[in-house]
C-alpha cells in the first residue's frame, strides 16, 4: 500500500514532476528538493520513489521545565518539516509548571505556571513552590487557547501533528499545588502523585482532557504515566478503599485502574492514549500505545502483545544527554549520546517477528529541558541529532549509511545556522573520552581484586575484574565499564607477587544531577604479605560536591613502594542516595 506520505519526484532537464497521493507527499517532495538545492546550486536530474519506513517520526518538547514561546515552536517545526519529522510531542504539564490554559481550572495558569526561580538547580534545591502570576520575579508562562490554535494552524501548514501530553498520575506537583484536594493527604506541597482513590481526580482529569481534546485535532493524547512514586497510595484511605472495592492487589494495579479509566474516557471521544512505558505496570490498558523510554524491552513486549509502540529508548533517543565531551558541552543531565549513536539505532531490533514489528509505528527524539533554560540551548541539543531521528524514522535500515548522512548533515546544519538556529558544531566534534578508546597497560591488569564491600548490582560493569581489566570508562557511567557503589569502595588488589610500585590511583566521576559524587577521600595502604598494611597516603577531595555538570577526577599518589597487596578505600560522601563510580585502579 502506498503511504500517504510517499512521493515520486522526477527531475528532468527542463522540468520537475511531483506525483503524490496527498498534499503531504507533495510537501515532502518539495523538502527533498530544498535539501538537494542546499547541497548544490545545480540539482541533478534524477528519479526518486520515496516513502517512509515509519508513520510516526516525532520530536518531543519539554515546555514544562522551561516555557517556550509559540514562535520558538513554529521555528522548530520549520526544521522538523525539512527532514520530514511529522509529530510534535508537547510535554505541556509537569512538576515544573503547567503550560496550557484550562478554562475550568484557572489556578493552573494563574499559579501553577509560575515559579520563583528560573535556574533548575535553584528551584530544585528550594521549597519547590510556585507563585502567583504577576509576582515580581515570577518565571514561567503558558499557552492560551488562542496560542494553541496558532501553533496548530502552523503545524498544519508544515504537515505536523501536535500531540498534547497531560501528565498523570505522577509528575503532578504543580496540579496539586493549585488544587491540593487532588492529592492523597490534601497538602499543597510534598506530593507529586494525584490520588487515584478520589473521584475528584477523575472529574478533574476528564474536564481537563475534554478541553484539551476539543483543541487538538491529534488522534492521540499522551497521558504521561511515568515515574509515579505511588508511596502515599499505600496508606491513603481513599486509595485503600478504591483498591478494596475494585479488587486491586497493589498500587501498580491501582495505577493501571486509573489509566484504564482515563483510556476509556479518551476513547469515548474518538481518540487514543499514548503513555510512557510505566503504564504497563499492573496491566496495560487495551488500546494504549506505549512510548518505550527506559530501554526497548517494554516496547517489544507491548508490541508482541499487539499494542502499538513508539520507540524512544533513552540510550539512543534522549537528546538531553550530552552529544560530545562534557568538558566542552553545556551542563546536561549526564549520559552520552552522539549523532552516530542516535543514527545507529534500529527501532525494529533483530529477533522481533513480523507481527510485532508491524506494531512498532515509529521513533521519537526526546529533549528534557531541566538544564536548558535558553531557547538556543535547546536548539543546540536538537540539531543535528533530530536529523538522525528523522532519517531513522524515514529510511529503510539497509539504506542508512552514517558517512553519507554525516556529509548531508553538515550541509543541513549550515542551512539552519544561516536561518538563525543555534546548532552543535559537528565539524569540531571532540568525541569519546580518549582514555577509553584503547586498553591501557599497568601493573594491576588481570590482578585479583578482593571486595570487602561488593559493587552495586545495578552498575556491576564487568564484575570483579572491572577495576583491573585495563579498560577505562567512557563519558557515561552507564557504559558497562564504570562500576557503581552506594557504599564506600573498599577493595584489595593482589599483584600476585611483590613488585616495585610507583603510582596508585583511580578516577571518579561526579554528576550530581544523577546523584553521582566524588569520594570525600581515598586512602591507600600497601602490604607485602596481605596481613600488615602500611599507609601510603590519603588523597582528599579538592572539589565541591555542589557544582552542576559532569566532572572526572583522578585520586592518585606517586610513591616508592615494594608490595604485593594494595588496599584502596574511597569514602562515600554522607549524602542519601549518593553513588561513587570508578573505572580502574591503575598501578604502576
Ligand atoms: C521519562 O523520561 N521520565 C519519560
Ligand atoms: Zn490517595
PDB file of N, CA and C in Angstrom, residues 291-370:
ATOM      1  N   UNK A 291       5.045   4.336  24.760  1.00  0.00           N
ATOM      2  CA  UNK A 291       6.271   5.024  24.374  1.00  0.00           C
ATOM      3  C   UNK A 291       7.374   4.409  25.229  1.00  0.00           C
ATOM      4  N   UNK A 292       8.243   3.636  24.596  1.00  0.00           N
ATOM      5  CA  UNK A 292       9.234   2.836  25.317  1.00  0.00           C
ATOM      6  C   UNK A 292      10.481   3.678  25.534  1.00  0.00           C
ATOM      7  N   UNK A 293      10.707   4.116  26.780  1.00  0.00           N
ATOM      8  CA  UNK A 293      11.814   5.054  27.033  1.00  0.00           C
ATOM      9  C   UNK A 293      12.912   4.470  27.907  1.00  0.00           C
ATOM     10  N   UNK A 294      12.555   3.479  28.777  1.00  0.00           N
ATOM     11  CA  UNK A 294      13.567   3.007  29.732  1.00  0.00           C
ATOM     12  C   UNK A 294      14.492   1.974  29.106  1.00  0.00           C
ATOM     13  N   UNK A 295      14.313   1.733  27.865  1.00  0.00           N
ATOM     14  CA  UNK A 295      15.004   0.699  27.131  1.00  0.00           C
ATOM     15  C   UNK A 295      14.028   0.262  26.060  1.00  0.00           C
ATOM     16  N   UNK A 296      14.256  -0.912  25.521  1.00  0.00           N
ATOM     17  CA  UNK A 296      13.341  -1.356  24.463  1.00  0.00           C
ATOM     18  C   UNK A 296      12.505  -2.560  24.876  1.00  0.00           C
ATOM     19  N   UNK A 297      12.871  -3.169  26.024  1.00  0.00           N
ATOM     20  CA  UNK A 297      12.188  -4.408  26.426  1.00  0.00           C
ATOM     21  C   UNK A 297      10.678  -4.189  26.579  1.00  0.00           C
ATOM     22  N   UNK A 298      10.324  -3.092  27.258  1.00  0.00           N
ATOM     23  CA  UNK A 298       8.903  -2.831  27.499  1.00  0.00           C
ATOM     24  C   UNK A 298       8.184  -2.667  26.165  1.00  0.00           C
ATOM     25  N   UNK A 299       8.805  -1.912  25.273  1.00  0.00           N
ATOM     26  CA  UNK A 299       8.195  -1.677  23.966  1.00  0.00           C
ATOM     27  C   UNK A 299       8.025  -2.972  23.184  1.00  0.00           C
ATOM     28  N   UNK A 300       9.057  -3.799  23.235  1.00  0.00           N
ATOM     29  CA  UNK A 300       8.994  -5.054  22.478  1.00  0.00           C
ATOM     30  C   UNK A 300       7.890  -5.950  23.047  1.00  0.00           C
ATOM     31  N   UNK A 301       7.805  -5.987  24.373  1.00  0.00           N
ATOM     32  CA  UNK A 301       6.776  -6.875  24.935  1.00  0.00           C
ATOM     33  C   UNK A 301       5.375  -6.317  24.649  1.00  0.00           C
ATOM     34  N   UNK A 302       5.224  -4.994  24.632  1.00  0.00           N
ATOM     35  CA  UNK A 302       3.918  -4.419  24.274  1.00  0.00           C
ATOM     36  C   UNK A 302       3.589  -4.720  22.811  1.00  0.00           C
ATOM     37  N   UNK A 303       4.586  -4.602  21.933  1.00  0.00           N
ATOM     38  CA  UNK A 303       4.357  -4.866  20.506  1.00  0.00           C
ATOM     39  C   UNK A 303       3.968  -6.334  20.300  1.00  0.00           C
ATOM     40  N   UNK A 304       4.621  -7.221  21.054  1.00  0.00           N
ATOM     41  CA  UNK A 304       4.300  -8.650  20.939  1.00  0.00           C
ATOM     42  C   UNK A 304       2.868  -8.925  21.386  1.00  0.00           C
ATOM     43  N   UNK A 305       2.413  -8.092  22.355  1.00  0.00           N
ATOM     44  CA  UNK A 305       1.042  -8.267  22.847  1.00  0.00           C
ATOM     45  C   UNK A 305       0.037  -7.543  21.959  1.00  0.00           C
ATOM     46  N   UNK A 306       0.522  -6.973  20.850  1.00  0.00           N
ATOM     47  CA  UNK A 306      -0.398  -6.369  19.884  1.00  0.00           C
ATOM     48  C   UNK A 306      -0.659  -4.892  20.083  1.00  0.00           C
ATOM     49  N   UNK A 307       0.136  -4.250  20.942  1.00  0.00           N
ATOM     50  CA  UNK A 307      -0.040  -2.804  21.148  1.00  0.00           C
ATOM     51  C   UNK A 307       0.896  -2.019  20.231  1.00  0.00           C
ATOM     52  N   UNK A 308       0.439  -0.883  19.774  1.00  0.00           N
ATOM     53  CA  UNK A 308       1.336  -0.009  19.023  1.00  0.00           C
ATOM     54  C   UNK A 308       2.381   0.565  19.970  1.00  0.00           C
ATOM     55  N   UNK A 309       3.559   0.767  19.419  1.00  0.00           N
ATOM     56  CA  UNK A 309       4.691   1.221  20.234  1.00  0.00           C
ATOM     57  C   UNK A 309       5.464   2.291  19.484  1.00  0.00           C
ATOM     58  N   UNK A 310       5.888   3.302  20.225  1.00  0.00           N
ATOM     59  CA  UNK A 310       6.817   4.288  19.685  1.00  0.00           C
ATOM     60  C   UNK A 310       8.108   4.112  20.454  1.00  0.00           C
ATOM     61  N   UNK A 311       9.188   3.889  19.711  1.00  0.00           N
ATOM     62  CA  UNK A 311      10.462   3.628  20.355  1.00  0.00           C
ATOM     63  C   UNK A 311      11.197   4.939  20.638  1.00  0.00           C
ATOM     64  N   UNK A 312      11.585   5.088  21.876  1.00  0.00           N
ATOM     65  CA  UNK A 312      12.324   6.270  22.273  1.00  0.00           C
ATOM     66  C   UNK A 312      13.269   5.918  23.432  1.00  0.00           C
ATOM     67  N   UNK A 313      14.038   4.816  23.241  1.00  0.00           N
ATOM     68  CA  UNK A 313      14.904   4.363  24.333  1.00  0.00           C
ATOM     69  C   UNK A 313      15.940   5.429  24.693  1.00  0.00           C
ATOM     70  N   UNK A 314      16.095   5.648  25.973  1.00  0.00           N
ATOM     71  CA  UNK A 314      16.940   6.784  26.394  1.00  0.00           C
ATOM     72  C   UNK A 314      18.385   6.651  25.907  1.00  0.00           C
ATOM     73  N   UNK A 315      18.889   5.438  25.789  1.00  0.00           N
ATOM     74  CA  UNK A 315      20.296   5.265  25.392  1.00  0.00           C
ATOM     75  C   UNK A 315      20.566   5.743  23.968  1.00  0.00           C
ATOM     76  N   UNK A 316      19.504   5.922  23.170  1.00  0.00           N
ATOM     77  CA  UNK A 316      19.688   6.366  21.779  1.00  0.00           C
ATOM     78  C   UNK A 316      18.917   7.649  21.459  1.00  0.00           C
ATOM     79  N   UNK A 317      17.804   7.843  22.145  1.00  0.00           N
ATOM     80  CA  UNK A 317      16.863   8.878  21.697  1.00  0.00           C
ATOM     81  C   UNK A 317      16.717  10.031  22.684  1.00  0.00           C
ATOM     82  N   UNK A 318      17.502  10.040  23.789  1.00  0.00           N
ATOM     83  CA  UNK A 318      17.394  11.144  24.738  1.00  0.00           C
ATOM     84  C   UNK A 318      18.416  12.220  24.366  1.00  0.00           C
ATOM     85  N   UNK A 319      17.898  13.255  23.778  1.00  0.00           N
ATOM     86  CA  UNK A 319      18.765  14.300  23.241  1.00  0.00           C
ATOM     87  C   UNK A 319      19.225  15.253  24.336  1.00  0.00           C
ATOM     88  N   UNK A 320      18.726  15.039  25.562  1.00  0.00           N
ATOM     89  CA  UNK A 320      19.219  15.843  26.695  1.00  0.00           C
ATOM     90  C   UNK A 320      20.540  15.286  27.225  1.00  0.00           C
ATOM     91  N   UNK A 321      20.924  14.087  26.803  1.00  0.00           N
ATOM     92  CA  UNK A 321      22.254  13.587  27.157  1.00  0.00           C
ATOM     93  C   UNK A 321      23.279  14.352  26.322  1.00  0.00           C
ATOM     94  N   UNK A 322      24.488  14.474  26.865  1.00  0.00           N
ATOM     95  CA  UNK A 322      25.484  15.281  26.158  1.00  0.00           C
ATOM     96  C   UNK A 322      25.864  14.613  24.833  1.00  0.00           C
ATOM     97  N   UNK A 323      26.084  15.444  23.799  1.00  0.00           N
ATOM     98  CA  UNK A 323      26.407  14.867  22.485  1.00  0.00           C
ATOM     99  C   UNK A 323      27.907  14.910  22.191  1.00  0.00           C
ATOM    100  N   UNK A 324      28.662  15.476  23.135  1.00  0.00           N
ATOM    101  CA  UNK A 324      30.104  15.488  22.937  1.00  0.00           C
ATOM    102  C   UNK A 324      30.763  15.517  24.317  1.00  0.00           C
ATOM    103  N   UNK A 325      32.083  15.608  24.315  1.00  0.00           N
ATOM    104  CA  UNK A 325      32.829  15.584  25.572  1.00  0.00           C
ATOM    105  C   UNK A 325      32.232  16.580  26.558  1.00  0.00           C
ATOM    106  N   UNK A 326      31.893  16.125  27.755  1.00  0.00           N
ATOM    107  CA  UNK A 326      31.194  17.003  28.701  1.00  0.00           C
ATOM    108  C   UNK A 326      31.971  18.256  29.065  1.00  0.00           C
ATOM    109  N   UNK A 327      33.315  18.198  28.991  1.00  0.00           N
ATOM    110  CA  UNK A 327      34.062  19.394  29.391  1.00  0.00           C
ATOM    111  C   UNK A 327      33.850  20.553  28.424  1.00  0.00           C
ATOM    112  N   UNK A 328      33.399  20.271  27.195  1.00  0.00           N
ATOM    113  CA  UNK A 328      33.184  21.354  26.242  1.00  0.00           C
ATOM    114  C   UNK A 328      31.706  21.616  25.956  1.00  0.00           C
ATOM    115  N   UNK A 329      30.855  20.888  26.637  1.00  0.00           N
ATOM    116  CA  UNK A 329      29.423  20.989  26.356  1.00  0.00           C
ATOM    117  C   UNK A 329      28.681  21.695  27.477  1.00  0.00           C
ATOM    118  N   UNK A 330      27.477  22.215  27.164  1.00  0.00           N
ATOM    119  CA  UNK A 330      26.699  22.820  28.244  1.00  0.00           C
ATOM    120  C   UNK A 330      26.307  21.774  29.286  1.00  0.00           C
ATOM    121  N   UNK A 331      25.971  22.276  30.449  1.00  0.00           N
ATOM    122  CA  UNK A 331      25.535  21.389  31.531  1.00  0.00           C
ATOM    123  C   UNK A 331      24.416  20.481  31.017  1.00  0.00           C
ATOM    124  N   UNK A 332      24.488  19.206  31.412  1.00  0.00           N
ATOM    125  CA  UNK A 332      23.419  18.303  30.990  1.00  0.00           C
ATOM    126  C   UNK A 332      23.120  17.348  32.127  1.00  0.00           C
ATOM    127  N   UNK A 333      22.175  16.467  31.865  1.00  0.00           N
ATOM    128  CA  UNK A 333      21.725  15.555  32.909  1.00  0.00           C
ATOM    129  C   UNK A 333      22.632  14.320  32.988  1.00  0.00           C
ATOM    130  N   UNK A 334      23.711  14.277  32.162  1.00  0.00           N
ATOM    131  CA  UNK A 334      24.587  13.101  32.127  1.00  0.00           C
ATOM    132  C   UNK A 334      24.336  12.313  30.859  1.00  0.00           C
ATOM    133  N   UNK A 335      24.887  11.111  30.799  1.00  0.00           N
ATOM    134  CA  UNK A 335      24.736  10.303  29.593  1.00  0.00           C
ATOM    135  C   UNK A 335      25.561  10.855  28.446  1.00  0.00           C
ATOM    136  N   UNK A 336      25.661  10.091  27.385  1.00  0.00           N
ATOM    137  CA  UNK A 336      26.485  10.491  26.240  1.00  0.00           C
ATOM    138  C   UNK A 336      25.844   9.863  25.009  1.00  0.00           C
ATOM    139  N   UNK A 337      25.209  10.666  24.225  1.00  0.00           N
ATOM    140  CA  UNK A 337      24.519  10.161  23.041  1.00  0.00           C
ATOM    141  C   UNK A 337      24.945  11.005  21.844  1.00  0.00           C
ATOM    142  N   UNK A 338      25.846  10.447  21.075  1.00  0.00           N
ATOM    143  CA  UNK A 338      26.368  11.175  19.913  1.00  0.00           C
ATOM    144  C   UNK A 338      25.404  11.055  18.735  1.00  0.00           C
ATOM    145  N   UNK A 339      25.674  11.847  17.733  1.00  0.00           N
ATOM    146  CA  UNK A 339      24.906  11.759  16.488  1.00  0.00           C
ATOM    147  C   UNK A 339      24.990  10.329  15.934  1.00  0.00           C
ATOM    148  N   UNK A 340      26.186   9.793  15.937  1.00  0.00           N
ATOM    149  CA  UNK A 340      26.449   8.442  15.465  1.00  0.00           C
ATOM    150  C   UNK A 340      25.592   7.412  16.223  1.00  0.00           C
ATOM    151  N   UNK A 341      25.531   7.591  17.539  1.00  0.00           N
ATOM    152  CA  UNK A 341      24.771   6.652  18.377  1.00  0.00           C
ATOM    153  C   UNK A 341      23.281   6.729  18.043  1.00  0.00           C
ATOM    154  N   UNK A 342      22.765   7.942  17.926  1.00  0.00           N
ATOM    155  CA  UNK A 342      21.340   8.082  17.574  1.00  0.00           C
ATOM    156  C   UNK A 342      21.090   7.399  16.234  1.00  0.00           C
ATOM    157  N   UNK A 343      21.984   7.677  15.288  1.00  0.00           N
ATOM    158  CA  UNK A 343      21.797   7.160  13.927  1.00  0.00           C
ATOM    159  C   UNK A 343      21.887   5.637  13.891  1.00  0.00           C
ATOM    160  N   UNK A 344      22.652   5.064  14.817  1.00  0.00           N
ATOM    161  CA  UNK A 344      22.875   3.613  14.792  1.00  0.00           C
ATOM    162  C   UNK A 344      21.653   2.822  15.253  1.00  0.00           C
ATOM    163  N   UNK A 345      20.671   3.514  15.790  1.00  0.00           N
ATOM    164  CA  UNK A 345      19.537   2.797  16.384  1.00  0.00           C
ATOM    165  C   UNK A 345      18.559   2.284  15.323  1.00  0.00           C
ATOM    166  N   UNK A 346      18.184   1.028  15.467  1.00  0.00           N
ATOM    167  CA  UNK A 346      17.141   0.458  14.607  1.00  0.00           C
ATOM    168  C   UNK A 346      15.933   0.131  15.486  1.00  0.00           C
ATOM    169  N   UNK A 347      14.820   0.840  15.287  1.00  0.00           N
ATOM    170  CA  UNK A 347      13.650   0.605  16.158  1.00  0.00           C
ATOM    171  C   UNK A 347      13.114  -0.827  16.095  1.00  0.00           C
ATOM    172  N   UNK A 348      13.390  -1.523  15.006  1.00  0.00           N
ATOM    173  CA  UNK A 348      12.979  -2.930  14.961  1.00  0.00           C
ATOM    174  C   UNK A 348      14.241  -3.774  15.111  1.00  0.00           C
ATOM    175  N   UNK A 349      14.530  -4.131  16.364  1.00  0.00           N
ATOM    176  CA  UNK A 349      15.754  -4.877  16.651  1.00  0.00           C
ATOM    177  C   UNK A 349      15.669  -6.261  16.028  1.00  0.00           C
ATOM    178  N   UNK A 350      16.831  -6.845  15.800  1.00  0.00           N
ATOM    179  CA  UNK A 350      16.806  -8.186  15.215  1.00  0.00           C
ATOM    180  C   UNK A 350      16.133  -9.130  16.206  1.00  0.00           C
ATOM    181  N   UNK A 351      15.447 -10.099  15.667  1.00  0.00           N
ATOM    182  CA  UNK A 351      14.768 -11.068  16.525  1.00  0.00           C
ATOM    183  C   UNK A 351      13.293 -10.732  16.769  1.00  0.00           C
ATOM    184  N   UNK A 352      12.862  -9.525  16.372  1.00  0.00           N
ATOM    185  CA  UNK A 352      11.438  -9.190  16.538  1.00  0.00           C
ATOM    186  C   UNK A 352      10.683  -9.731  15.322  1.00  0.00           C
ATOM    187  N   UNK A 353       9.630 -10.517  15.581  1.00  0.00           N
ATOM    188  CA  UNK A 353       8.945 -11.108  14.423  1.00  0.00           C
ATOM    189  C   UNK A 353       8.097 -10.061  13.695  1.00  0.00           C
ATOM    190  N   UNK A 354       7.627 -10.466  12.520  1.00  0.00           N
ATOM    191  CA  UNK A 354       6.947  -9.540  11.609  1.00  0.00           C
ATOM    192  C   UNK A 354       5.695  -8.930  12.240  1.00  0.00           C
ATOM    193  N   UNK A 355       4.981  -9.790  12.962  1.00  0.00           N
ATOM    194  CA  UNK A 355       3.737  -9.348  13.576  1.00  0.00           C
ATOM    195  C   UNK A 355       3.993  -8.236  14.594  1.00  0.00           C
ATOM    196  N   UNK A 356       4.974  -8.498  15.486  1.00  0.00           N
ATOM    197  CA  UNK A 356       5.319  -7.492  16.488  1.00  0.00           C
ATOM    198  C   UNK A 356       5.900  -6.252  15.806  1.00  0.00           C
ATOM    199  N   UNK A 357       6.727  -6.472  14.774  1.00  0.00           N
ATOM    200  CA  UNK A 357       7.355  -5.339  14.075  1.00  0.00           C
ATOM    201  C   UNK A 357       6.294  -4.409  13.496  1.00  0.00           C
ATOM    202  N   UNK A 358       5.176  -4.991  13.067  1.00  0.00           N
ATOM    203  CA  UNK A 358       4.136  -4.147  12.446  1.00  0.00           C
ATOM    204  C   UNK A 358       3.519  -3.206  13.478  1.00  0.00           C
ATOM    205  N   UNK A 359       3.724  -3.501  14.777  1.00  0.00           N
ATOM    206  CA  UNK A 359       3.185  -2.620  15.822  1.00  0.00           C
ATOM    207  C   UNK A 359       4.188  -1.553  16.262  1.00  0.00           C
ATOM    208  N   UNK A 360       5.390  -1.622  15.760  1.00  0.00           N
ATOM    209  CA  UNK A 360       6.354  -0.553  16.074  1.00  0.00           C
ATOM    210  C   UNK A 360       6.118   0.541  15.041  1.00  0.00           C
ATOM    211  N   UNK A 361       5.444   1.587  15.473  1.00  0.00           N
ATOM    212  CA  UNK A 361       4.951   2.562  14.495  1.00  0.00           C
ATOM    213  C   UNK A 361       5.899   3.736  14.325  1.00  0.00           C
ATOM    214  N   UNK A 362       6.971   3.777  15.129  1.00  0.00           N
ATOM    215  CA  UNK A 362       7.889   4.874  14.884  1.00  0.00           C
ATOM    216  C   UNK A 362       8.879   5.131  15.986  1.00  0.00           C
ATOM    217  N   UNK A 363       9.474   6.278  15.879  1.00  0.00           N
ATOM    218  CA  UNK A 363      10.599   6.681  16.730  1.00  0.00           C
ATOM    219  C   UNK A 363      10.406   8.147  17.110  1.00  0.00           C
ATOM    220  N   UNK A 364      10.984   8.518  18.247  1.00  0.00           N
ATOM    221  CA  UNK A 364      10.912   9.915  18.669  1.00  0.00           C
ATOM    222  C   UNK A 364      12.178  10.296  19.420  1.00  0.00           C
ATOM    223  N   UNK A 365      12.640  11.513  19.211  1.00  0.00           N
ATOM    224  CA  UNK A 365      13.731  12.078  19.998  1.00  0.00           C
ATOM    225  C   UNK A 365      13.141  12.906  21.123  1.00  0.00           C
ATOM    226  N   UNK A 366      13.634  12.694  22.331  1.00  0.00           N
ATOM    227  CA  UNK A 366      13.109  13.434  23.488  1.00  0.00           C
ATOM    228  C   UNK A 366      14.155  14.403  24.025  1.00  0.00           C
ATOM    229  N   UNK A 367      13.701  15.573  24.371  1.00  0.00           N
ATOM    230  CA  UNK A 367      14.615  16.554  24.955  1.00  0.00           C
ATOM    231  C   UNK A 367      14.014  17.100  26.246  1.00  0.00           C
ATOM    232  N   UNK A 368      14.449  16.532  27.367  1.00  0.00           N
ATOM    233  CA  UNK A 368      14.023  17.039  28.673  1.00  0.00           C
ATOM    234  C   UNK A 368      14.835  18.291  28.961  1.00  0.00           C
ATOM    235  N   UNK A 369      14.176  19.321  29.474  1.00  0.00           N
ATOM    236  CA  UNK A 369      14.785  20.660  29.400  1.00  0.00           C
ATOM    237  C   UNK A 369      15.269  21.226  30.724  1.00  0.00           C
ATOM    238  N   UNK A 370      15.377  20.394  31.756  1.00  0.00           N
ATOM    239  CA  UNK A 370      15.799  20.934  33.063  1.00  0.00           C
ATOM    240  C   UNK A 370      16.958  21.917  32.938  1.00  0.00           C
TER     241      UNK A 370
END
